[in-house]
mmCIF file of C-alpha atoms in Angstrom:
data_model
loop_
_atom_site.group_PDB
_atom_site.id
_atom_site.type_symbol
_atom_site.label_atom_id
_atom_site.label_comp_id
_atom_site.label_asym_id
_atom_site.label_seq_id
_atom_site.Cartn_x
_atom_site.Cartn_y
_atom_site.Cartn_z
ATOM 1 C CA MET A 11 12.972 24.375 -1.684
ATOM 2 C CA ARG A 12 9.618 24.951 -0.135
ATOM 3 C CA SER A 13 8.502 23.081 2.955
ATOM 4 C CA VAL A 14 5.683 20.420 2.182
ATOM 5 C CA VAL A 15 3.049 19.381 4.642
ATOM 6 C CA LEU A 16 0.417 16.673 4.933
ATOM 7 C CA ALA A 17 -3.038 18.003 5.823
ATOM 8 C CA ALA A 18 -4.996 14.736 5.854
ATOM 9 C CA ALA A 19 -4.929 11.038 4.994
ATOM 10 C CA ALA A 20 -7.771 8.587 4.476
ATOM 11 C CA ARG A 21 -8.139 4.969 3.071
ATOM 12 C CA THR A 22 -10.869 2.606 2.150
ATOM 13 C CA PRO A 23 -11.134 -0.616 4.236
ATOM 14 C CA MET A 24 -9.022 -3.256 2.624
ATOM 15 C CA GLY A 25 -11.245 -5.785 0.632
ATOM 16 C CA SER A 26 -10.298 -9.477 0.381
ATOM 17 C CA PHE A 27 -9.666 -10.959 -3.104
ATOM 18 C CA GLY A 28 -13.205 -11.497 -4.516
ATOM 19 C CA GLY A 29 -14.639 -9.964 -1.452
ATOM 20 C CA GLN A 30 -16.801 -6.957 -0.642
ATOM 21 C CA LEU A 31 -14.936 -4.519 -2.878
ATOM 22 C CA SER A 32 -14.555 -6.902 -5.843
ATOM 23 C CA GLN A 33 -17.324 -5.365 -7.889
ATOM 24 C CA VAL A 34 -16.158 -1.785 -7.252
ATOM 25 C CA PRO A 35 -14.132 -0.327 -10.133
ATOM 26 C CA VAL A 36 -10.645 0.956 -9.097
ATOM 27 C CA GLN A 37 -11.531 4.495 -10.304
ATOM 28 C CA ARG A 38 -14.436 4.590 -7.700
ATOM 29 C CA LEU A 39 -12.115 3.335 -5.014
ATOM 30 C CA GLY A 40 -9.485 5.951 -5.801
ATOM 31 C CA GLY A 41 -12.067 8.739 -6.098
ATOM 32 C CA PHE A 42 -13.636 7.812 -2.671
ATOM 33 C CA ALA A 43 -10.211 7.913 -0.887
ATOM 34 C CA MET A 44 -9.360 11.165 -2.498
ATOM 35 C CA GLY A 45 -12.675 12.682 -1.521
ATOM 36 C CA ALA A 46 -12.430 11.488 2.103
ATOM 37 C CA ALA A 47 -8.992 12.880 2.392
ATOM 38 C CA LEU A 48 -9.907 16.232 0.954
ATOM 39 C CA ARG A 49 -13.034 16.512 3.415
ATOM 40 C CA ARG A 50 -10.795 15.672 6.278
ATOM 41 C CA ALA A 51 -8.299 18.334 5.325
ATOM 42 C CA GLY A 52 -10.998 20.923 4.769
ATOM 43 C CA VAL A 53 -9.696 21.544 1.280
ATOM 44 C CA GLU A 54 -12.251 22.075 -1.509
ATOM 45 C CA PRO A 55 -11.785 19.857 -4.740
ATOM 46 C CA GLN A 56 -11.585 23.157 -6.754
ATOM 47 C CA GLU A 57 -8.313 24.122 -4.957
ATOM 48 C CA VAL A 58 -6.478 20.954 -6.018
ATOM 49 C CA GLU A 59 -3.811 21.624 -8.719
ATOM 50 C CA MET A 60 -2.350 18.117 -9.291
ATOM 51 C CA VAL A 61 -3.299 14.477 -8.711
ATOM 52 C CA LEU A 62 -0.997 11.616 -8.677
ATOM 53 C CA MET A 63 -2.065 8.085 -7.933
ATOM 54 C CA GLY A 64 -0.225 4.814 -7.703
ATOM 55 C CA HIS A 65 -1.753 2.127 -9.844
ATOM 56 C CA ALA A 66 0.146 -1.118 -10.591
ATOM 57 C CA LEU A 67 -2.452 -3.114 -12.578
ATOM 58 C CA PRO A 68 -4.098 -0.733 -15.015
ATOM 59 C CA GLY A 69 -4.930 -3.427 -17.564
ATOM 60 C CA ALA A 70 -8.669 -3.154 -18.689
ATOM 61 C CA CYS A 71 -9.244 -0.092 -16.395
ATOM 62 C CA GLY A 72 -9.870 2.405 -19.288
ATOM 63 C CA LEU A 73 -7.822 5.400 -20.407
ATOM 64 C CA ASN A 74 -6.276 7.428 -17.581
ATOM 65 C CA PRO A 75 -8.007 5.823 -14.718
ATOM 66 C CA THR A 76 -6.548 8.325 -12.288
ATOM 67 C CA LYS A 77 -8.400 11.118 -14.127
ATOM 68 C CA ARG A 78 -11.671 9.359 -13.832
ATOM 69 C CA ALA A 79 -10.961 8.761 -10.109
ATOM 70 C CA ALA A 80 -10.236 12.508 -9.577
ATOM 71 C CA MET A 81 -13.454 13.594 -11.413
ATOM 72 C CA LEU A 82 -15.463 11.179 -9.196
ATOM 73 C CA ALA A 83 -13.852 13.095 -6.264
ATOM 74 C CA GLU A 84 -15.245 16.243 -7.994
ATOM 75 C CA ILE A 85 -11.810 17.503 -8.709
ATOM 76 C CA PRO A 86 -12.115 19.952 -11.859
ATOM 77 C CA ALA A 87 -11.225 18.560 -15.187
ATOM 78 C CA ASN A 88 -8.623 21.153 -15.739
ATOM 79 C CA VAL A 89 -6.444 19.526 -13.103
ATOM 80 C CA ASP A 90 -3.639 17.338 -14.497
ATOM 81 C CA CYS A 91 -3.845 13.679 -13.361
ATOM 82 C CA THR A 92 -1.099 11.009 -13.578
ATOM 83 C CA SER A 93 -0.856 7.346 -12.784
ATOM 84 C CA VAL A 94 2.438 6.047 -11.304
ATOM 85 C CA ASN A 95 3.493 2.370 -11.592
ATOM 86 C CA LYS A 96 6.353 1.259 -9.304
ATOM 87 C CA ALA A 97 4.696 -2.044 -8.466
ATOM 88 C CA CYS A 98 4.006 -2.173 -4.599
ATOM 89 C CA ALA A 99 5.795 1.167 -4.111
ATOM 90 C CA SER A 100 3.549 3.002 -6.552
ATOM 91 C CA GLY A 101 1.347 4.730 -3.925
ATOM 92 C CA LEU A 102 4.362 6.042 -1.904
ATOM 93 C CA LYS A 103 6.245 7.118 -5.034
ATOM 94 C CA ALA A 104 3.205 9.166 -6.077
ATOM 95 C CA VAL A 105 3.318 10.978 -2.817
ATOM 96 C CA THR A 106 7.044 11.797 -3.237
ATOM 97 C CA LEU A 107 6.494 12.938 -6.799
ATOM 98 C CA ALA A 108 3.662 15.253 -5.577
ATOM 99 C CA ALA A 109 5.886 16.534 -2.781
ATOM 100 C CA GLN A 110 8.626 17.306 -5.225
ATOM 101 C CA SER A 111 6.270 19.376 -7.411
ATOM 102 C CA ILE A 112 5.150 21.389 -4.411
ATOM 103 C CA ALA A 113 8.700 21.814 -3.049
ATOM 104 C CA MET A 114 9.843 23.074 -6.411
ATOM 105 C CA GLY A 115 6.991 25.659 -6.702
ATOM 106 C CA GLU A 116 5.036 23.985 -9.646
ATOM 107 C CA VAL A 117 1.774 23.661 -7.538
ATOM 108 C CA ASP A 118 0.633 24.538 -4.084
ATOM 109 C CA VAL A 119 -2.114 21.795 -3.380
ATOM 110 C CA ALA A 120 -1.975 18.206 -4.542
ATOM 111 C CA VAL A 121 -3.649 14.896 -3.882
ATOM 112 C CA ALA A 122 -1.612 11.790 -4.083
ATOM 113 C CA GLY A 123 -1.882 8.154 -3.093
ATOM 114 C CA GLY A 124 -2.757 4.794 -4.544
ATOM 115 C CA MET A 125 -5.576 2.552 -5.746
ATOM 116 C CA GLU A 126 -5.977 -1.091 -6.897
ATOM 117 C CA SER A 127 -8.658 -3.740 -7.636
ATOM 118 C CA MET A 128 -6.682 -7.005 -7.813
ATOM 119 C CA SER A 129 -10.019 -8.822 -8.001
ATOM 120 C CA ARG A 130 -10.803 -7.102 -11.288
ATOM 121 C CA ALA A 131 -7.359 -7.680 -12.909
ATOM 122 C CA PRO A 132 -8.039 -9.170 -16.378
ATOM 123 C CA TYR A 133 -6.837 -12.392 -18.095
ATOM 124 C CA PHE A 134 -5.184 -11.943 -21.528
ATOM 125 C CA LEU A 135 -4.042 -13.812 -24.510
ATOM 126 C CA ARG A 136 -0.396 -12.838 -25.221
ATOM 127 C CA HIS A 137 -0.217 -13.818 -28.853
ATOM 128 C CA ALA A 138 -3.821 -13.215 -30.111
ATOM 129 C CA ARG A 139 -3.012 -9.920 -31.959
ATOM 130 C CA GLN A 140 0.120 -10.819 -33.878
ATOM 131 C CA GLY A 141 0.314 -14.115 -35.493
ATOM 132 C CA GLY A 142 -3.015 -15.207 -34.129
ATOM 133 C CA TYR A 143 -4.046 -18.757 -33.248
ATOM 134 C CA ARG A 144 -4.554 -20.303 -36.722
ATOM 135 C CA TYR A 145 -4.302 -23.772 -35.111
ATOM 136 C CA GLY A 146 -3.784 -25.178 -31.658
ATOM 137 C CA HIS A 147 -4.391 -24.047 -28.057
ATOM 138 C CA GLY A 148 -3.959 -20.538 -26.636
ATOM 139 C CA MET A 149 -3.346 -19.884 -22.948
ATOM 140 C CA LEU A 150 -5.136 -17.288 -20.699
ATOM 141 C CA GLU A 151 -2.557 -15.522 -18.460
ATOM 142 C CA ASP A 152 -3.473 -13.671 -15.169
ATOM 143 C CA ALA A 153 -2.428 -9.938 -15.260
ATOM 144 C CA ALA A 154 -2.313 -9.892 -11.391
ATOM 145 C CA LEU A 155 0.356 -12.613 -11.569
ATOM 146 C CA SER A 156 2.287 -11.803 -14.735
ATOM 147 C CA ASP A 157 2.339 -8.010 -14.131
ATOM 148 C CA GLY A 158 2.155 -7.880 -10.436
ATOM 149 C CA LEU A 159 3.784 -10.743 -8.654
ATOM 150 C CA TRP A 160 6.232 -12.259 -11.150
ATOM 151 C CA ASP A 161 9.866 -11.394 -11.366
ATOM 152 C CA ALA A 162 10.578 -11.019 -15.106
ATOM 153 C CA SER A 163 14.388 -11.008 -14.644
ATOM 154 C CA HIS A 164 14.537 -14.346 -13.017
ATOM 155 C CA ASP A 165 11.189 -15.808 -14.288
ATOM 156 C CA MET A 166 9.982 -16.611 -10.840
ATOM 157 C CA HIS A 167 7.334 -15.509 -8.346
ATOM 158 C CA LEU A 168 8.327 -12.822 -5.937
ATOM 159 C CA GLY A 169 7.851 -15.279 -3.107
ATOM 160 C CA SER A 170 10.644 -17.417 -4.599
ATOM 161 C CA CYS A 171 12.860 -14.340 -4.552
ATOM 162 C CA VAL A 172 12.091 -13.795 -0.949
ATOM 163 C CA GLU A 173 12.962 -17.364 -0.225
ATOM 164 C CA HIS A 174 16.430 -16.693 -1.471
ATOM 165 C CA THR A 175 16.737 -13.861 1.073
ATOM 166 C CA VAL A 176 15.402 -16.110 3.688
ATOM 167 C CA GLN A 177 18.098 -18.653 3.013
ATOM 168 C CA GLU A 178 20.940 -15.919 2.766
ATOM 169 C CA MET A 179 19.927 -14.339 6.083
ATOM 170 C CA GLY A 180 18.895 -17.433 7.831
ATOM 171 C CA ILE A 181 15.338 -16.368 8.783
ATOM 172 C CA ALA A 182 13.547 -19.416 10.066
ATOM 173 C CA ARG A 183 10.028 -20.554 9.219
ATOM 174 C CA GLU A 184 9.088 -20.242 13.009
ATOM 175 C CA GLU A 185 10.216 -16.610 13.110
ATOM 176 C CA GLN A 186 8.090 -15.747 10.200
ATOM 177 C CA ASP A 187 5.088 -17.572 11.636
ATOM 178 C CA ARG A 188 5.459 -15.829 14.940
ATOM 179 C CA TYR A 189 5.761 -12.406 13.218
ATOM 180 C CA ALA A 190 2.754 -13.156 11.097
ATOM 181 C CA VAL A 191 0.582 -14.083 14.167
ATOM 182 C CA SER A 192 1.868 -10.891 15.859
ATOM 183 C CA SER A 193 0.666 -8.846 12.846
ATOM 184 C CA TYR A 194 -2.799 -10.325 12.935
ATOM 185 C CA ARG A 195 -3.070 -9.840 16.570
ATOM 186 C CA ARG A 196 -1.863 -6.252 16.413
ATOM 187 C CA ALA A 197 -4.398 -5.408 13.611
ATOM 188 C CA ALA A 198 -7.251 -7.055 15.597
ATOM 189 C CA GLU A 199 -6.164 -5.078 18.695
ATOM 190 C CA ALA A 200 -6.034 -1.855 16.734
ATOM 191 C CA TRP A 201 -9.525 -2.378 15.440
ATOM 192 C CA LYS A 202 -10.848 -3.237 18.839
ATOM 193 C CA ARG A 203 -9.464 -0.082 20.588
ATOM 194 C CA GLY A 204 -10.677 2.177 17.801
ATOM 195 C CA ALA A 205 -7.142 2.935 16.329
ATOM 196 C CA MET A 206 -8.177 2.147 12.785
ATOM 197 C CA ASP A 207 -11.413 4.240 12.879
ATOM 198 C CA ALA A 208 -9.340 7.455 12.217
ATOM 199 C CA GLU A 209 -7.724 6.314 9.081
ATOM 200 C CA VAL A 210 -10.400 4.206 7.534
ATOM 201 C CA ALA A 211 -13.415 5.982 5.720
ATOM 202 C CA PRO A 212 -16.411 3.597 5.334
ATOM 203 C CA LEU A 213 -17.957 3.375 1.931
ATOM 204 C CA ARG A 214 -21.246 1.997 0.448
ATOM 205 C CA VAL A 215 -21.120 -1.103 -1.643
ATOM 206 C CA LYS A 216 -23.693 -3.081 -3.539
ATOM 207 C CA ASN A 217 -25.265 -5.760 -1.323
ATOM 208 C CA PRO A 218 -24.388 -9.150 -3.058
ATOM 209 C CA ALA A 219 -27.374 -10.859 -1.370
ATOM 210 C CA GLN A 220 -29.986 -8.347 -2.591
ATOM 211 C CA ASP A 221 -33.253 -10.258 -3.175
ATOM 212 C CA GLY A 222 -35.780 -7.475 -2.889
ATOM 213 C CA LEU A 223 -36.087 -7.811 0.837
ATOM 214 C CA GLU A 224 -32.552 -6.895 1.668
ATOM 215 C CA LYS A 225 -31.111 -3.419 1.537
ATOM 216 C CA ARG A 226 -29.670 -2.527 -1.892
ATOM 217 C CA THR A 227 -26.263 -1.330 -0.314
ATOM 218 C CA LEU A 228 -24.190 -2.208 2.519
ATOM 219 C CA ILE A 229 -21.763 0.001 4.577
ATOM 220 C CA PHE A 230 -18.329 -1.531 4.287
ATOM 221 C CA SER A 231 -16.149 -0.144 7.201
ATOM 222 C CA VAL A 232 -13.752 -2.792 8.344
ATOM 223 C CA ASP A 233 -10.810 -4.522 6.880
ATOM 224 C CA GLU A 234 -11.889 -8.020 5.674
ATOM 225 C CA GLU A 235 -8.649 -9.954 5.850
ATOM 226 C CA TYR A 236 -7.326 -9.739 9.382
ATOM 227 C CA SER A 237 -10.147 -11.771 10.986
ATOM 228 C CA ARG A 238 -9.853 -14.777 8.465
ATOM 229 C CA LEU A 239 -6.736 -16.569 9.741
ATOM 230 C CA LYS A 240 -7.111 -19.196 12.515
ATOM 231 C CA LEU A 241 -3.903 -18.114 14.386
ATOM 232 C CA ASP A 242 -3.270 -21.591 15.911
ATOM 233 C CA SER A 243 -3.193 -23.033 12.245
ATOM 234 C CA ALA A 244 -0.441 -20.833 10.899
ATOM 235 C CA ARG A 245 2.383 -23.127 11.858
ATOM 236 C CA HIS A 246 0.768 -26.203 10.161
ATOM 237 C CA LEU A 247 0.258 -24.572 6.793
ATOM 238 C CA PRO A 248 2.443 -25.888 3.881
ATOM 239 C CA PRO A 249 4.935 -23.798 2.103
ATOM 240 C CA VAL A 250 3.697 -22.047 -1.138
ATOM 241 C CA PHE A 251 6.701 -21.358 -3.430
ATOM 242 C CA GLN A 252 9.292 -24.178 -2.599
ATOM 243 C CA GLU A 253 8.754 -27.704 -1.458
ATOM 244 C CA GLU A 254 11.141 -27.074 1.444
ATOM 245 C CA GLY A 255 10.403 -23.423 1.650
ATOM 246 C CA THR A 256 9.327 -21.184 4.650
ATOM 247 C CA ILE A 257 6.703 -18.928 3.097
ATOM 248 C CA THR A 258 3.090 -19.773 3.595
ATOM 249 C CA SER A 259 -0.283 -18.242 2.872
ATOM 250 C CA ALA A 260 -0.224 -17.116 6.595
ATOM 251 C CA ASN A 261 3.071 -15.403 6.683
ATOM 252 C CA ALA A 262 2.699 -13.645 3.305
ATOM 253 C CA SER A 263 0.266 -10.886 2.372
ATOM 254 C CA SER A 264 -2.954 -11.579 0.492
ATOM 255 C CA LEU A 265 -4.193 -10.167 -2.890
ATOM 256 C CA ASN A 266 -6.606 -7.323 -2.071
ATOM 257 C CA ASP A 267 -8.604 -4.274 -3.280
ATOM 258 C CA GLY A 268 -8.493 -0.700 -1.826
ATOM 259 C CA ALA A 269 -7.233 2.774 -2.015
ATOM 260 C CA ALA A 270 -5.545 5.530 0.046
ATOM 261 C CA ALA A 271 -4.993 9.213 -0.493
ATOM 262 C CA VAL A 272 -3.277 12.130 1.163
ATOM 263 C CA VAL A 273 -3.577 15.919 0.815
ATOM 264 C CA LEU A 274 -0.291 17.757 0.369
ATOM 265 C CA LEU A 275 0.373 21.553 0.422
ATOM 266 C CA SER A 276 3.133 23.968 0.626
ATOM 267 C CA GLU A 277 3.458 25.060 4.200
ATOM 268 C CA ASP A 278 2.847 28.694 3.154
ATOM 269 C CA LYS A 279 -0.276 27.787 1.366
ATOM 270 C CA ALA A 280 -1.633 25.742 4.266
ATOM 271 C CA ARG A 281 -1.156 28.811 6.512
ATOM 272 C CA GLU A 282 -2.737 31.020 4.036
ATOM 273 C CA MET A 283 -5.786 28.706 3.615
ATOM 274 C CA GLY A 284 -6.093 28.123 7.387
ATOM 275 C CA VAL A 285 -5.560 24.442 6.845
ATOM 276 C CA THR A 286 -4.237 22.383 9.753
ATOM 277 C CA SER A 287 -1.057 20.596 8.906
ATOM 278 C CA LEU A 288 -0.615 17.137 10.571
ATOM 279 C CA ALA A 289 2.892 16.453 9.500
ATOM 280 C CA ARG A 290 5.915 17.881 7.537
ATOM 281 C CA ILE A 291 7.748 15.820 5.004
ATOM 282 C CA VAL A 292 11.317 15.834 5.969
ATOM 283 C CA SER A 293 12.950 13.670 3.318
ATOM 284 C CA PHE A 294 12.293 10.736 0.905
ATOM 285 C CA ALA A 295 14.517 8.498 -1.131
ATOM 286 C CA ASP A 296 14.468 5.531 -3.644
ATOM 287 C CA PHE A 297 16.967 2.680 -3.827
ATOM 288 C CA GLY A 298 17.620 0.104 -6.518
ATOM 289 C CA VAL A 299 18.901 -3.436 -6.141
ATOM 290 C CA GLU A 300 19.300 -6.589 -8.191
ATOM 291 C CA PRO A 301 15.717 -7.851 -8.594
ATOM 292 C CA LEU A 302 16.327 -11.195 -6.887
ATOM 293 C CA HIS A 303 17.122 -9.158 -3.676
ATOM 294 C CA PHE A 304 14.287 -6.751 -3.718
ATOM 295 C CA ALA A 305 13.187 -7.769 -0.119
ATOM 296 C CA LYS A 306 16.310 -6.031 1.351
ATOM 297 C CA ALA A 307 15.823 -2.757 -0.515
ATOM 298 C CA PRO A 308 13.756 -0.876 2.085
ATOM 299 C CA SER A 309 16.785 -0.859 4.499
ATOM 300 C CA ALA A 310 18.929 1.024 1.963
ATOM 301 C CA ALA A 311 16.146 3.409 0.928
ATOM 302 C CA ILE A 312 15.613 4.202 4.786
ATOM 303 C CA ARG A 313 19.308 4.830 5.282
ATOM 304 C CA LYS A 314 19.393 7.149 2.202
ATOM 305 C CA ALA A 315 16.297 9.031 3.442
ATOM 306 C CA MET A 316 17.859 9.230 6.875
ATOM 307 C CA GLN A 317 20.962 10.626 5.449
ATOM 308 C CA ALA A 318 19.000 13.344 3.565
ATOM 309 C CA ALA A 319 17.101 14.196 6.796
ATOM 310 C CA ARG A 320 20.368 14.162 8.834
ATOM 311 C CA MET A 321 18.762 11.858 11.232
ATOM 312 C CA ASN A 322 19.749 8.476 12.778
ATOM 313 C CA SER A 323 16.395 7.141 13.743
ATOM 314 C CA VAL A 324 12.685 7.921 14.136
ATOM 315 C CA ASN A 325 10.121 7.027 16.658
ATOM 316 C CA PHE A 326 8.075 4.665 14.613
ATOM 317 C CA TYR A 327 8.353 2.719 11.333
ATOM 318 C CA GLU A 328 5.867 1.327 8.838
ATOM 319 C CA ILE A 329 7.663 -1.264 6.785
ATOM 320 C CA HIS A 330 5.400 -2.938 4.247
ATOM 321 C CA GLU A 331 4.745 -6.557 4.957
ATOM 322 C CA SER A 332 4.541 -8.017 1.452
ATOM 323 C CA PHE A 333 5.913 -11.123 3.376
ATOM 324 C CA ALA A 334 6.793 -11.389 7.023
ATOM 325 C CA ALA A 335 10.363 -12.185 5.984
ATOM 326 C CA VAL A 336 10.687 -8.761 4.262
ATOM 327 C CA VAL A 337 10.095 -6.963 7.551
ATOM 328 C CA LEU A 338 12.124 -9.414 9.531
ATOM 329 C CA ALA A 339 15.101 -9.013 6.991
ATOM 330 C CA ASN A 340 14.948 -5.145 7.120
ATOM 331 C CA MET A 341 14.481 -5.018 10.926
ATOM 332 C CA SER A 342 17.754 -7.081 11.138
ATOM 333 C CA LEU A 343 19.604 -5.012 8.645
ATOM 334 C CA LEU A 344 18.675 -1.745 10.489
ATOM 335 C CA ASP A 345 18.745 -3.309 14.025
ATOM 336 C CA LEU A 346 15.149 -2.032 14.787
ATOM 337 C CA ASP A 347 13.060 -3.163 17.808
ATOM 338 C CA ILE A 348 9.684 -4.779 16.850
ATOM 339 C CA SER A 349 8.009 -2.562 19.315
ATOM 340 C CA ARG A 350 8.474 0.330 17.023
ATOM 341 C CA VAL A 351 7.599 -1.332 13.655
ATOM 342 C CA ASN A 352 4.039 -1.796 12.280
ATOM 343 C CA VAL A 353 2.565 -1.406 15.737
ATOM 344 C CA ASN A 354 -1.029 -1.638 14.443
ATOM 345 C CA GLY A 355 -0.392 -4.548 12.198
ATOM 346 C CA GLY A 356 0.681 -4.620 8.521
ATOM 347 C CA ALA A 357 -0.074 -6.029 5.240
ATOM 348 C CA VAL A 358 0.298 -9.764 6.279
ATOM 349 C CA ALA A 359 -2.851 -9.144 8.231
ATOM 350 C CA LEU A 360 -4.535 -6.209 6.474
ATOM 351 C CA GLY A 361 -3.790 -7.108 2.761
ATOM 352 C CA ASP A 362 -1.743 -5.782 -0.067
ATOM 353 C CA PRO A 363 -3.664 -3.925 -2.748
ATOM 354 C CA MET A 364 -0.461 -3.198 -4.702
ATOM 355 C CA GLY A 365 -0.758 0.258 -6.099
ATOM 356 C CA ALA A 366 -2.428 1.416 -2.868
ATOM 357 C CA SER A 367 -0.043 -0.182 -0.306
ATOM 358 C CA GLY A 368 2.476 2.496 -0.032
ATOM 359 C CA ALA A 369 -0.101 5.169 0.476
ATOM 360 C CA ARG A 370 -1.804 2.899 2.992
ATOM 361 C CA ILE A 371 1.327 2.622 5.109
ATOM 362 C CA LEU A 372 1.800 6.331 5.058
ATOM 363 C CA THR A 373 -1.820 6.926 6.125
ATOM 364 C CA THR A 374 -1.323 4.412 8.990
ATOM 365 C CA LEU A 375 1.957 6.196 10.070
ATOM 366 C CA LEU A 376 0.318 9.463 10.225
ATOM 367 C CA HIS A 377 -2.325 8.245 12.622
ATOM 368 C CA VAL A 378 0.236 6.118 14.644
ATOM 369 C CA LEU A 379 2.266 9.200 15.398
ATOM 370 C CA THR A 380 -0.899 10.980 16.682
ATOM 371 C CA GLN A 381 -1.969 7.908 18.719
ATOM 372 C CA GLN A 382 1.465 7.438 20.216
ATOM 373 C CA ASP A 383 2.095 11.209 20.801
ATOM 374 C CA ALA A 384 5.298 10.789 18.843
ATOM 375 C CA GLU A 385 7.317 13.261 16.673
ATOM 376 C CA THR A 386 8.922 11.337 13.828
ATOM 377 C CA GLY A 387 8.129 8.313 11.637
ATOM 378 C CA CYS A 388 9.378 6.552 8.494
ATOM 379 C CA ALA A 389 7.317 4.591 5.928
ATOM 380 C CA ALA A 390 9.207 2.306 3.443
ATOM 381 C CA ILE A 391 8.073 -0.189 0.926
ATOM 382 C CA ALA A 392 9.911 -2.669 -1.416
ATOM 383 C CA ASN A 393 8.775 -3.150 -4.956
ATOM 384 C CA GLY A 394 9.156 -6.146 -7.142
ATOM 385 C CA GLY A 395 11.775 -5.801 -9.884
ATOM 386 C CA GLY A 396 14.396 -4.470 -7.461
ATOM 387 C CA GLY A 397 13.739 -1.367 -5.495
ATOM 388 C CA ALA A 398 12.144 0.551 -2.658
ATOM 389 C CA THR A 399 10.844 3.941 -1.570
ATOM 390 C CA ALA A 400 10.988 5.512 1.796
ATOM 391 C CA ILE A 401 9.733 8.701 3.398
ATOM 392 C CA ILE A 402 10.414 10.370 6.661
ATOM 393 C CA ILE A 403 7.717 12.613 8.347
ATOM 394 C CA GLU A 404 7.661 14.897 11.313
ATOM 395 C CA ARG A 405 4.403 15.331 13.157
ATOM 396 C CA LEU A 406 3.321 18.930 13.672
ATOM 397 C CA GLN A 407 0.601 18.545 16.279
#
């Protein structure tokens, strides 16, 4: 099995639901992230042999949106392109699949990541094609909810599933609120000290206020979500999923738009091309659980990846914050110190563009290891429907 390295990673700023990126097609978001990552790696698009992108809400996005995104990044049409759908874990799973292909000798250079525009997810009429509506009302359904945030096994919102974990593990509302406020503060501090500048690639978007006097386009360069919460109001917000529940709009992630991508090479190919390798992929793993308990799946995937790597711990962790309770549950199950988890804030503050989220946390982890002068890191993300993906990397410089 060949050694696989990461040469670069880049992401768009995370756009709020209906915000600055809401009019940008998902293919453009993905193509932009791919192009930015390739430029940072010093790899020409013509050298790419495979593209894999996570994409959890492909409805109404056209045939093979990953192919269109790759072509927007000037990757040649003869390069095979595949979309991966593992709910929130899609982007990280795409990276591990690309790493497998390189390790097995199928290709030498790949681009992988994830993309999502939750703002542009369509509504649909479920029974319009077969049977039709000869008489009576039809109901529009939201694809973002039904295909992205709803557990089909138990017919409930994923937030309601997490409430079961909260009750089982005794995670208090106050603990979730404290964690959420900490995530917002960490994100704000990271932006203030310039820690996010290295991972985020600004992009040009249409100016919604264009009136002939304004500029036609704007440069969008900063995550939209993290500055929106009034921190002192978090503990006063009502629960969202259960009347006596603990999860609120503050301690859960929001719906978002964005993309992230990484460039992967075999270590020998990187050396041959003179490409600087940022990190080596040590191991990765998936783990499945009963869908109701998806929130606890990252801890098992991390243990499995650690076993494969013959390691007991790493320096820093990125555990996806679909809900504050998810991170709290897995920190408890793994006995992790909060000082080593999501040090630049997480999805509670930054947002959760589903198909892109796994690639986003890996992009963040790569830059955290550099900023902290650390050697090893682990990124892990739960996916609705009962599972999780984890990856362990070792910094090379």
